[in-house]
Amino acid sequence: MNQKKPTNLSELTKAEIAKWLNSFDTVLTDCDGVLWHEGVAIDGVPEAITLLKSLGKEVYFVTNNGIKTGREIWKRATSCGYEIDESRIIAPIQAIAEYLQARNFTKKVYIIGAEAIRNGLAAAGIESFGPGPEVLQGKLNDFIAQQVATQAADDVGAVVVGFDEHFTFAKMLKASNYICSNPDCLFMTTNLDTVHRYPEYRIPGTGALLAALETCVERKALQFGKPNPEICQELIKSGKVVPARTLMIGDVCKVDVLFGYNCGFQTLLVGTGHNSIYELNEVLQNPIENPAFIPDYFVPSLGDITKLI
Ligand SMILES: [Mg+2]
């Protein structure tokens, strides 16, 4: 059985690297773990992006970050030394706002998630509520009478779930009732990321919070992050991105590599994520079960490519 294994770019000759560089025109890259860590650029990577652009590659940044608006991510990119147009940032909050705008959405949005979602929606003229702490106070029936029944169900036209440090039973109770009391209520999420900072810690991701809500409402949310290939369908339809000539760069096999696979892109995993090497070894142990998670290429850091060319 021919088992897929990633090609390590560091082991290629200069001629092979040149051939590989000629195999794509467009680059989509994840941000956190590839371009920067906690707001600090990863060594040599801004130079690598500049080099790719100087070779004529069209570069897009694509993130699952649901706690920053597209503009905030763009500002972070700029402060880290990346020159990129704001329109080249593909981010969930922006995608959700555009989805609602395209449907002439005029109701309110209930948010389980960060303040950035409210800000992103407000910038698009969409009213929302929910971010911040909220706990069940007093008796359950009193809370239902005061907090759930008072917000007319048809007033809330969408529930958006993102990463929320203040996730509680009270929020789940509200969201479930908004979703189920109105069959037209949209149910959306910024991403399905299950865990952060693993294996150092296990910080529950949006996908973990969402699973609780999906179980309760017996519905699946529309998701606006990787690995959903829908998030770049507009770029593909317009011809700006040609899948066979596109490279996806990421640090997480089960999100970034799977996204590239779903879109028909070639994929490059970098080893600069918290979990990249650990996860790669894990998926390589089951190549038959995990073909969609195995990248075509691997490089310890994207910064290395300046030395390889
Ligand atoms: Mg990442």
Tab-separated table of N, CA and C and ligand atoms in Angstrom, residues 30-36 62-64 193 226 249-252 255-256 273-274, ligand 1:
chain	number	residue	atom	x	y	z
A	30	ASP	N	-2.355	30.196	7.301
A	30	ASP	CA	-2.884	30.399	8.641
A	30	ASP	C	-2.002	31.446	9.327
A	31	CYS	N	-2.477	32.013	10.425
A	31	CYS	CA	-1.730	33.098	11.087
A	31	CYS	C	-1.008	32.615	12.347
A	32	ASP	N	-1.795	32.336	13.408
A	32	ASP	CA	-1.210	31.948	14.689
A	32	ASP	C	-0.477	30.617	14.559
A	33	GLY	N	0.793	30.594	14.916
A	33	GLY	CA	1.572	29.358	14.831
A	33	GLY	C	2.350	29.236	13.529
A	34	VAL	N	1.991	30.075	12.551
A	34	VAL	CA	2.726	30.068	11.279
A	34	VAL	C	3.446	31.407	11.100
A	35	LEU	N	2.675	32.505	11.258
A	35	LEU	CA	3.220	33.850	11.046
A	35	LEU	C	3.679	34.487	12.350
A	36	TRP	N	2.913	34.213	13.419
A	36	TRP	CA	3.246	34.802	14.722
A	36	TRP	C	2.777	33.902	15.853
A	62	VAL	N	-5.516	33.405	6.292
A	62	VAL	CA	-6.803	32.812	6.636
A	62	VAL	C	-6.749	32.240	8.051
A	63	THR	N	-7.596	32.762	8.906
A	63	THR	CA	-7.532	32.417	10.329
A	63	THR	C	-8.886	31.951	10.851
A	64	ASN	N	-8.852	31.175	11.918
A	64	ASN	CA	-10.089	30.779	12.613
A	64	ASN	C	-10.324	31.653	13.837
A	193	ASP	N	-12.689	24.521	16.247
A	193	ASP	CA	-11.447	24.151	16.952
A	193	ASP	C	-11.791	23.528	18.309
A	226	LYS	N	-11.957	27.395	8.944
A	226	LYS	CA	-11.377	26.177	8.390
A	226	LYS	C	-11.809	25.006	9.272
A	249	ILE	N	-0.820	26.865	3.777
A	249	ILE	CA	0.209	26.681	4.814
A	249	ILE	C	-0.463	26.737	6.185
A	250	GLY	N	-0.146	25.800	7.058
A	250	GLY	CA	-0.746	25.816	8.393
A	250	GLY	C	0.093	25.085	9.406
A	251	ASP	N	-0.341	25.138	10.665
A	251	ASP	CA	0.382	24.438	11.732
A	251	ASP	C	-0.470	23.353	12.391
A	252	VAL	N	-1.720	23.172	11.933
A	252	VAL	CA	-2.592	22.162	12.550
A	252	VAL	C	-3.132	21.228	11.457
A	255	VAL	N	-7.043	20.926	11.046
A	255	VAL	CA	-7.760	22.148	10.660
A	255	VAL	C	-7.198	22.680	9.326
A	256	ASP	N	-5.933	23.056	9.334
A	256	ASP	CA	-5.336	23.710	8.160
A	256	ASP	C	-5.108	22.737	7.001
A	273	GLY	N	3.917	25.546	15.269
A	273	GLY	CA	2.732	25.580	16.128
A	273	GLY	C	3.011	24.886	17.457
A	274	HIS	N	2.154	25.137	18.454
A	274	HIS	CA	2.310	24.503	19.775
A	274	HIS	C	2.349	22.982	19.655
B	1	MG	MG	-2.589	28.104	13.653
